[in-house]
XYZ file of N, CA and C in Angstrom:
588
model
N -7.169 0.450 -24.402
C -7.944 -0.038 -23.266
C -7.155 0.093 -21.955
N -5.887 -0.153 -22.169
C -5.479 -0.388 -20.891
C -4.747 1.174 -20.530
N -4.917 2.345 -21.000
C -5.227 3.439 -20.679
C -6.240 4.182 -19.965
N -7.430 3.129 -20.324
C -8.831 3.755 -19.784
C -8.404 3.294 -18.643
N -8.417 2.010 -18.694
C -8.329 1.357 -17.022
C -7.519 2.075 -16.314
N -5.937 2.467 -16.528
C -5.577 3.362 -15.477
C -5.739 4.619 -15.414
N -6.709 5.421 -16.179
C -7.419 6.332 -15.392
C -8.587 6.154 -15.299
N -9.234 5.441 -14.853
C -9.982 4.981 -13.708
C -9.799 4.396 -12.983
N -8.691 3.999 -12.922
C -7.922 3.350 -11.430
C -7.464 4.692 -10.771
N -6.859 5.597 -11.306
C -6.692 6.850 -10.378
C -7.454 7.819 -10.304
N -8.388 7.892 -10.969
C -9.900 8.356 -10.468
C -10.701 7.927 -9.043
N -10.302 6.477 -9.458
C -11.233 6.326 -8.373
C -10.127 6.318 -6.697
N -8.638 6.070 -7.102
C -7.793 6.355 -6.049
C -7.718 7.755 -5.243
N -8.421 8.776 -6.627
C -8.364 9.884 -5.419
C -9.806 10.418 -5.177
N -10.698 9.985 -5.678
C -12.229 9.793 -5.145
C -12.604 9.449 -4.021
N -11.693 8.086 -3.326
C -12.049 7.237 -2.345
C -10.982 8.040 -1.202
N -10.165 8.372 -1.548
C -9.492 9.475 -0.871
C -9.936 10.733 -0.139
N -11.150 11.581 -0.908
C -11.513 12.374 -0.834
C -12.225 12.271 0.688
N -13.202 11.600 0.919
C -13.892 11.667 2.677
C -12.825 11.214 3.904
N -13.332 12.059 5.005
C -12.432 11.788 5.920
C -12.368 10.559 6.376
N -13.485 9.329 6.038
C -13.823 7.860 6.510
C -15.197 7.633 5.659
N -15.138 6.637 5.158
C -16.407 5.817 4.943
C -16.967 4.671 5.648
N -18.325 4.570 5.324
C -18.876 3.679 5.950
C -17.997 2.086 6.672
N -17.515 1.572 4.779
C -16.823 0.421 5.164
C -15.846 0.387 6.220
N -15.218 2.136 6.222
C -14.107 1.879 7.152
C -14.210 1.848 8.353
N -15.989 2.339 9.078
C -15.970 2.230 10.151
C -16.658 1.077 10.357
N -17.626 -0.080 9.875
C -17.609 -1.097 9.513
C -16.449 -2.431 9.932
N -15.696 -2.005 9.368
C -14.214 -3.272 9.563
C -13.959 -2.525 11.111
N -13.876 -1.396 11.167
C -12.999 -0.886 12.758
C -13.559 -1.444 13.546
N -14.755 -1.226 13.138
C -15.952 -1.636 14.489
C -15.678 -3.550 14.748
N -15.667 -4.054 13.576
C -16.464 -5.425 13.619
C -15.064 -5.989 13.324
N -14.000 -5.975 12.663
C -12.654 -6.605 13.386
C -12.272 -6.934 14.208
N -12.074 -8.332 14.818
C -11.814 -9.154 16.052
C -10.151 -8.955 15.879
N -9.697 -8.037 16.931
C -8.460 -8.170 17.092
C -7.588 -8.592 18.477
N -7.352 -9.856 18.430
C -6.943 -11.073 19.272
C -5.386 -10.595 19.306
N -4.699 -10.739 20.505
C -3.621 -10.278 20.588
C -2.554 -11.376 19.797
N -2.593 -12.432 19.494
C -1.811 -13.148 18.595
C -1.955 -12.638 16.989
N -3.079 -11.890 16.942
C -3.132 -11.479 15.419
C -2.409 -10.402 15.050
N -2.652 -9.674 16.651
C -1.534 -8.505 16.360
C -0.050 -8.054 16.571
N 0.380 -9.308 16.918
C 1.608 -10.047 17.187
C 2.164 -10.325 15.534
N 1.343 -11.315 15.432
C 2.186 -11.354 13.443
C 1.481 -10.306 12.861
N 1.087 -9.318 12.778
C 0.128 -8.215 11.898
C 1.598 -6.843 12.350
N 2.129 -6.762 13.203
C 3.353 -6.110 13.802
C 4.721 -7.030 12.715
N 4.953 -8.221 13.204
C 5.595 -9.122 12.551
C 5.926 -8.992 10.754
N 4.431 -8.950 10.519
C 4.394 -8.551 9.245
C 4.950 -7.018 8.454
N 3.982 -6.116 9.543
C 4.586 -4.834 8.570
C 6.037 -4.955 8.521
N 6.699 -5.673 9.575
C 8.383 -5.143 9.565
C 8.417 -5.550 8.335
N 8.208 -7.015 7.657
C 8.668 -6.872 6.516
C 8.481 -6.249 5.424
N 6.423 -6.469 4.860
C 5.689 -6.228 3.992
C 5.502 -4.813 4.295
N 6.456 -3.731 3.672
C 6.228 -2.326 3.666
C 7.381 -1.657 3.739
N 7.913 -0.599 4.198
C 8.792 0.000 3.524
C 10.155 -0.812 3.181
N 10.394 -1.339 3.822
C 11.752 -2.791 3.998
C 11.636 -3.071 3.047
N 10.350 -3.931 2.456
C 10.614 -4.837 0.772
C 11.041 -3.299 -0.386
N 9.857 -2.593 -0.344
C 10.152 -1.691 -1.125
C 11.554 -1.133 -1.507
N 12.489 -0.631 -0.227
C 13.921 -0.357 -0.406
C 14.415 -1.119 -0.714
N 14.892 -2.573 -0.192
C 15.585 -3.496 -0.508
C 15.612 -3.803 -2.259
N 13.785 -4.154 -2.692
C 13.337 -4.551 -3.432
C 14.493 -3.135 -4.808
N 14.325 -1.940 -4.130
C 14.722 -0.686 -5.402
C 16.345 -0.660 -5.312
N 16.926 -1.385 -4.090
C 18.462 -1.262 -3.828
C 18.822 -2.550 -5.063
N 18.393 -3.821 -5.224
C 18.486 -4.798 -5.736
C 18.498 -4.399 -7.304
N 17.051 -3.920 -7.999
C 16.907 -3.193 -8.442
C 18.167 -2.537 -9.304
N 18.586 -1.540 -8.474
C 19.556 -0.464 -8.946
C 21.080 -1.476 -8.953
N 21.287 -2.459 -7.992
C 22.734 -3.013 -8.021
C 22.858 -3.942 -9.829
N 21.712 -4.644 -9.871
C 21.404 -5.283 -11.400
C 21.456 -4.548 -12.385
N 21.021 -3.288 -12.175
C 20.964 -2.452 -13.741
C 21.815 -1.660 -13.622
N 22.771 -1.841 -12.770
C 24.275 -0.823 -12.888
C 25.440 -2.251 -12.934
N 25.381 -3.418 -12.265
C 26.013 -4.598 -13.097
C 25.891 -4.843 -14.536
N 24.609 -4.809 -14.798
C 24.135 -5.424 -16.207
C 23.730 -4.693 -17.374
N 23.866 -2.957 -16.786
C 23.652 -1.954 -18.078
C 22.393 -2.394 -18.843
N 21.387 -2.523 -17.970
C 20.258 -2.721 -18.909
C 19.482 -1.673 -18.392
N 19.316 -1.422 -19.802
C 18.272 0.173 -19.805
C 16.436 -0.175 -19.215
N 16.052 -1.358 -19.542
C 14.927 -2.260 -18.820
C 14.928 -2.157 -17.778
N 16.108 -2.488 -16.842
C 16.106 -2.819 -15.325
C 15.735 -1.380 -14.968
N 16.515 0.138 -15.586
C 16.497 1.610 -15.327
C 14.827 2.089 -15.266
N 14.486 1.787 -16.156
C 13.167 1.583 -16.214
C 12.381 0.877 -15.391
N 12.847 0.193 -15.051
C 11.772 -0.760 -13.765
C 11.912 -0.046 -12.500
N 12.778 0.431 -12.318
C 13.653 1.129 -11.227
C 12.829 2.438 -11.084
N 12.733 2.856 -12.064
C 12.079 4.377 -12.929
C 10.627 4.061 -12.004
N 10.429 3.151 -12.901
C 8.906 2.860 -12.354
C 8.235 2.548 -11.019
N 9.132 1.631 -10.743
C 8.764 1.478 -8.742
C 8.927 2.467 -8.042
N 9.563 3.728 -8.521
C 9.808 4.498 -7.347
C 8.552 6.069 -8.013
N 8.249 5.674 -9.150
C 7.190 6.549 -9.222
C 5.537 6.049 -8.308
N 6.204 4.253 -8.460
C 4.484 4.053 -7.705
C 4.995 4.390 -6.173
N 5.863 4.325 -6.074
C 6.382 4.643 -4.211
C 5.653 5.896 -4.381
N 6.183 6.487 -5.230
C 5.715 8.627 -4.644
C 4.520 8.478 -4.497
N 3.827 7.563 -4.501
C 2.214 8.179 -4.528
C 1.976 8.131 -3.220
N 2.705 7.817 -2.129
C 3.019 7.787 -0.870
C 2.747 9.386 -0.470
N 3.375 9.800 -1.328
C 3.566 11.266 -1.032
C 2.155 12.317 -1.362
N 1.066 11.765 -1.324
C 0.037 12.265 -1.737
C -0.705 11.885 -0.359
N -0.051 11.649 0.879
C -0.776 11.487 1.749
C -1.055 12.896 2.494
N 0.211 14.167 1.863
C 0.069 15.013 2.778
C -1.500 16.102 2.216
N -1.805 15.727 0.672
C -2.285 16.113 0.045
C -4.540 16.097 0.543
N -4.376 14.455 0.738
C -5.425 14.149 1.274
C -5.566 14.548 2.916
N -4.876 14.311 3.385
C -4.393 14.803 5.005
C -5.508 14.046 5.348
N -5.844 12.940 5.385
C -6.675 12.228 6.199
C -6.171 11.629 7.744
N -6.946 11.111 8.295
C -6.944 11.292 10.154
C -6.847 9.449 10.142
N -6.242 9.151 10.817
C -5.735 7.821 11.194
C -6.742 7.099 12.155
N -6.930 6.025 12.591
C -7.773 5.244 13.078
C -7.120 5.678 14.790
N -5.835 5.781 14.707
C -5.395 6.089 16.420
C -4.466 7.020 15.813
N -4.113 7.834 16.913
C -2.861 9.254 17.290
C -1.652 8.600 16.562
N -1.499 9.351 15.105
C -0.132 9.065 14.606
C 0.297 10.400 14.030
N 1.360 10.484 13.613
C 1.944 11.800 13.597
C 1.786 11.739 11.984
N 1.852 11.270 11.161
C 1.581 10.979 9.641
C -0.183 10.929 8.859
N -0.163 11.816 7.877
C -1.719 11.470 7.346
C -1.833 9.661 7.298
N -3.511 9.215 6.555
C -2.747 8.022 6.462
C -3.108 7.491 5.107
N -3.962 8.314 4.382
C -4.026 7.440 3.542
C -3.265 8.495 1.794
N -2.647 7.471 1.250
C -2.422 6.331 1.002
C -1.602 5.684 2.462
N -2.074 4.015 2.567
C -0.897 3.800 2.934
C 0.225 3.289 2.677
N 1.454 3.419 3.285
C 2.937 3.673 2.938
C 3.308 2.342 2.784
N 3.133 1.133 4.013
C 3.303 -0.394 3.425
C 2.632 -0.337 2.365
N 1.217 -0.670 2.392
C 0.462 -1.218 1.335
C 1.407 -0.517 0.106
N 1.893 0.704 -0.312
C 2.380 1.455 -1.449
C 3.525 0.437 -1.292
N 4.120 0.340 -0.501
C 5.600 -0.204 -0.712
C 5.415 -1.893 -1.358
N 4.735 -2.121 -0.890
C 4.605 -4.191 -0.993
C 3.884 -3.765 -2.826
N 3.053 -3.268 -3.035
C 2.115 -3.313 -4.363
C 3.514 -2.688 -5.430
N 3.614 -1.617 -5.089
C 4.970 -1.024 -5.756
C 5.588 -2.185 -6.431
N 6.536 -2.690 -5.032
C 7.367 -3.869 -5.546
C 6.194 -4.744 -6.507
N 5.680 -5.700 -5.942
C 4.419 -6.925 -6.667
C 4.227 -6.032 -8.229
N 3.988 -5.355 -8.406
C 3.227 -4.433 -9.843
C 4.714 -4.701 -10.763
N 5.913 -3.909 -9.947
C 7.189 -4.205 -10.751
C 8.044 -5.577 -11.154
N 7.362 -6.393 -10.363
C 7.771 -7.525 -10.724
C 7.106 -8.038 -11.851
N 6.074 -7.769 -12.038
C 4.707 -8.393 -12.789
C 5.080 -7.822 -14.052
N 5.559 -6.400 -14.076
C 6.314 -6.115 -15.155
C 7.322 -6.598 -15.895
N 8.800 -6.581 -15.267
C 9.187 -7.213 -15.108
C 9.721 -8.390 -16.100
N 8.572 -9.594 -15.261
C 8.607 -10.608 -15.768
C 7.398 -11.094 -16.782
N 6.722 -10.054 -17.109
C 6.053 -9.570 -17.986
C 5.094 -10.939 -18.385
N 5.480 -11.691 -19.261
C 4.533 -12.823 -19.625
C 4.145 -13.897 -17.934
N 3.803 -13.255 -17.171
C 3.989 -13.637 -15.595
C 2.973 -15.267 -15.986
N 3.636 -15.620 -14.907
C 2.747 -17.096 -15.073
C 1.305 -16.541 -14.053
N 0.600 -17.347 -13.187
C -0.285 -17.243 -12.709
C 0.028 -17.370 -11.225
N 1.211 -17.903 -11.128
C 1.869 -18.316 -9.501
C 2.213 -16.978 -9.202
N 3.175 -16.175 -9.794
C 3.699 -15.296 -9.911
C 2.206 -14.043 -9.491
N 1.663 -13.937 -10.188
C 0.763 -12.906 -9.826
C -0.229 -13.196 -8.576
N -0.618 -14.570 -8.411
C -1.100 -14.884 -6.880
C -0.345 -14.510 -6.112
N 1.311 -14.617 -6.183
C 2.038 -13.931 -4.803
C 1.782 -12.747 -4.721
N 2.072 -12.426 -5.769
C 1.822 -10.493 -5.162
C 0.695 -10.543 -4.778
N -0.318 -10.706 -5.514
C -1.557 -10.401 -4.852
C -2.096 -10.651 -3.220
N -1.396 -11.781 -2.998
C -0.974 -12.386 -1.800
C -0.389 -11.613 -0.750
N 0.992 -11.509 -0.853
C 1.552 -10.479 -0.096
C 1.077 -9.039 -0.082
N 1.010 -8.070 -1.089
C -0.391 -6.984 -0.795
C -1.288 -6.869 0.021
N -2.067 -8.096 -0.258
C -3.207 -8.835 0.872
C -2.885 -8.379 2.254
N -1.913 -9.219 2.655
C -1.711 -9.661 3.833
C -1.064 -8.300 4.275
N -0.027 -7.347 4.169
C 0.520 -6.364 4.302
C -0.511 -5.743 4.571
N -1.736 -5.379 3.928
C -2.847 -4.573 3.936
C -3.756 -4.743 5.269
N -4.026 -6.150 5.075
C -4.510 -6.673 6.306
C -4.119 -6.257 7.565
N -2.810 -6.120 7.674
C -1.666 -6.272 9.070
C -1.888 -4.923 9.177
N -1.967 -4.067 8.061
C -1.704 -2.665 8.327
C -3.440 -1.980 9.256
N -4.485 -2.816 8.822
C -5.842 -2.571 9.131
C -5.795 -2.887 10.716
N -5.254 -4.318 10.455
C -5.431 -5.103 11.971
C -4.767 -4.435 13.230
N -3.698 -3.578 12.913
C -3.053 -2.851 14.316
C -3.187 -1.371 14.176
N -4.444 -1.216 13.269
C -5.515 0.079 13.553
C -4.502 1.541 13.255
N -3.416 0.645 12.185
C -2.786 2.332 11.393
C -3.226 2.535 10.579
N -4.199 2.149 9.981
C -4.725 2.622 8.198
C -6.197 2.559 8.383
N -7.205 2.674 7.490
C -8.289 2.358 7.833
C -8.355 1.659 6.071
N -9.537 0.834 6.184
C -9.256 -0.525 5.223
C -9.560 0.380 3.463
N -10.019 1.563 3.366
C -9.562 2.054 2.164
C -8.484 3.282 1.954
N -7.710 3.144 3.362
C -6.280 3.587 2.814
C -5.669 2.516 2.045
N -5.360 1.078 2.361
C -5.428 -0.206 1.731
C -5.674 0.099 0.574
N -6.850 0.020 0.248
C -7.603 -0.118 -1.054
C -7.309 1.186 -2.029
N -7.326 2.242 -1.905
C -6.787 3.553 -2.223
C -5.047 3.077 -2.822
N -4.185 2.789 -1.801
C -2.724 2.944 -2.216
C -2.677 1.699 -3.165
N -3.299 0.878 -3.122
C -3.370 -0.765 -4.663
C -3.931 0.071 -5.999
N -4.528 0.890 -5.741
C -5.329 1.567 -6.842
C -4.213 2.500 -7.251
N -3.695 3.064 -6.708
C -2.881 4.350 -7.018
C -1.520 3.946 -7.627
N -1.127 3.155 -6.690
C 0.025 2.233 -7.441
C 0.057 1.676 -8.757
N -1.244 1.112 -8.697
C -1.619 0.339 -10.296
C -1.773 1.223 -11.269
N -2.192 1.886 -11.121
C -2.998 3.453 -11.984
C -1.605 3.901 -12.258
N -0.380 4.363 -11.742
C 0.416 5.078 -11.731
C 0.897 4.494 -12.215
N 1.419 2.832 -11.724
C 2.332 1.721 -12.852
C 1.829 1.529 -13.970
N 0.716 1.635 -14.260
C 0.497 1.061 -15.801
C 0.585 2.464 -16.531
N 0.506 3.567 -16.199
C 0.871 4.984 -16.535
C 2.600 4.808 -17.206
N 3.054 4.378 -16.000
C 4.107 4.671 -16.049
C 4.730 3.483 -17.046
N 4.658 2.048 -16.970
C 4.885 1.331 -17.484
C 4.747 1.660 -19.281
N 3.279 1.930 -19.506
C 3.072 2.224 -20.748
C 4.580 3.656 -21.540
N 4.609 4.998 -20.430
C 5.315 5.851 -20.946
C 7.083 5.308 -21.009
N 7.210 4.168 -20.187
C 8.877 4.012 -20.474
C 8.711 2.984 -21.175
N 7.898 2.321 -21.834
C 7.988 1.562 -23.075
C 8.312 0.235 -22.443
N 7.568 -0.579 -20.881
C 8.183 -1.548 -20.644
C 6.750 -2.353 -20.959
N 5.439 -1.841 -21.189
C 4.530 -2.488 -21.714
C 3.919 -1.572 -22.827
N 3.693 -2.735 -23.710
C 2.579 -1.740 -24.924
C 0.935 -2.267 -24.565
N 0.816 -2.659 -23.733
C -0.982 -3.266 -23.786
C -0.695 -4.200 -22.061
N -1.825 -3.980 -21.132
C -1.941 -4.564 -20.043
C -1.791 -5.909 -20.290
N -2.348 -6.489 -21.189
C -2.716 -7.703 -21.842
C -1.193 -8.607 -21.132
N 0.263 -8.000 -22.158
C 1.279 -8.600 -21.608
C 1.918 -8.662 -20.028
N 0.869 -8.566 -19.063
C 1.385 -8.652 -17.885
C 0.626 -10.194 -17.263
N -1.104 -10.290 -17.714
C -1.413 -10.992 -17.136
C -1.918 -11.687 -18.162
N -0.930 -12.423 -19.396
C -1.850 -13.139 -20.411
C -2.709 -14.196 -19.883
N -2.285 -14.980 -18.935
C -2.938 -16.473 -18.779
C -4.569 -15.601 -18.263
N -4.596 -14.723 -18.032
C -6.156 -14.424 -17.468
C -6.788 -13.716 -18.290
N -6.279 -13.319 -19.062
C -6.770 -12.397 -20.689
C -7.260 -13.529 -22.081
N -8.736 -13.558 -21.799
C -8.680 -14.319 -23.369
C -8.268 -13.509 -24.354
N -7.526 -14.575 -25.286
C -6.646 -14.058 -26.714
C -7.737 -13.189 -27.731
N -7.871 -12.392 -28.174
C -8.345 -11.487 -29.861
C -8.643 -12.181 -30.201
N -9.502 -12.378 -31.064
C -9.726 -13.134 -32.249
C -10.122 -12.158 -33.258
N -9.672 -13.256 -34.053
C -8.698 -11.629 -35.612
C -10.032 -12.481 -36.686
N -10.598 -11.212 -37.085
C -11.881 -11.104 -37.121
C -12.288 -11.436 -39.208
């Protein structure tokens, strides 16, 4: 099952990819109230939520599993930086930015960087509680948001790079053997089998 799901999570990541803009995206452009205090912390924000966590997040990463010789951590490491590359599929889509930037935009590169990290943690720490997966989901959020609100992404570059990331992590997760079934990432929200 949790094969199907990630390819149709990257089905539909490079589906939604495919038009130069959709409706929704001109939708939010249009009808987004952007108040100059929003775009004050929405600036504020990307510094952190986007490429910053991501590096830090893979430097940390790499200092633990070269202290601690764990072939797990190599693997996690493995894995965050395969959901990073999907970054690299922006030159592929070559889509047109909401204002004059010198970069395609979608996927976008925060949103990839913040989900990246959040997905690898979730790994990770695998039997995740429920706190644990509200943050990421949380921070994603908001990164995504910030990235919409100061009109560098359009709101399914957002939605596109969460998809692609996920699709690619549970790809990837499944092939380095750090999950056997989605199930162990988010048990508390998975009702249990019943053995028949």
């Amino acid at each position: 099952m949790t094969r199907v799901v990630a390819a149709l999570l990257l089905i539909s990541w490079v589906l939604l990819g495919l038009p130069e803009m959709t409706g929704l995206d001109v939708w939010v452009q249009n009808g987004l109230p952007r108040p100059e205090w929003l775009q004050t912390a929405a600036f504020a924000v990307g510094l952190v939520l986007g490429p910053t966590i991501g590096w830090a997040f893979a430097a940390v990463l790499f200092v633990l599993a070269w202290r601690r010789r764990d072939p797990r951590l190599w693997k996690a490491l493995a894995m965050h930086g395969l959901c990073c590359a999907t970054v690299l599929t922006r030159f592929l889509f070559d889509r047109v930015r909401p204002i004059e930037y010198h970069l395609p935009s979608y996927p976008s590169g925060h949103t990839v960087a913040v989900a990246s990290t959040a997905f690898t943690l979730v790994v990770l720490l695998r039997r995740t509680t429920w706190h644990v997966a509200l943050w990421a989901v949380l921070a994603v959020l908001v990164g995504g948001f910030a990235r919409v609100v100061l009109e560098m992404h359009w709101v399914t570059d957002v939605i596109g790079a969460v998809l692609g990331v996920t699709g690619v992590g549970l790809v990837a997760a499944l092939a380095l053997g750090l999950v056997t079934s989605g199930r162990e990432l988010v048990p508390h929200l998975v009702r249990p089998r019943r053995d028949p």
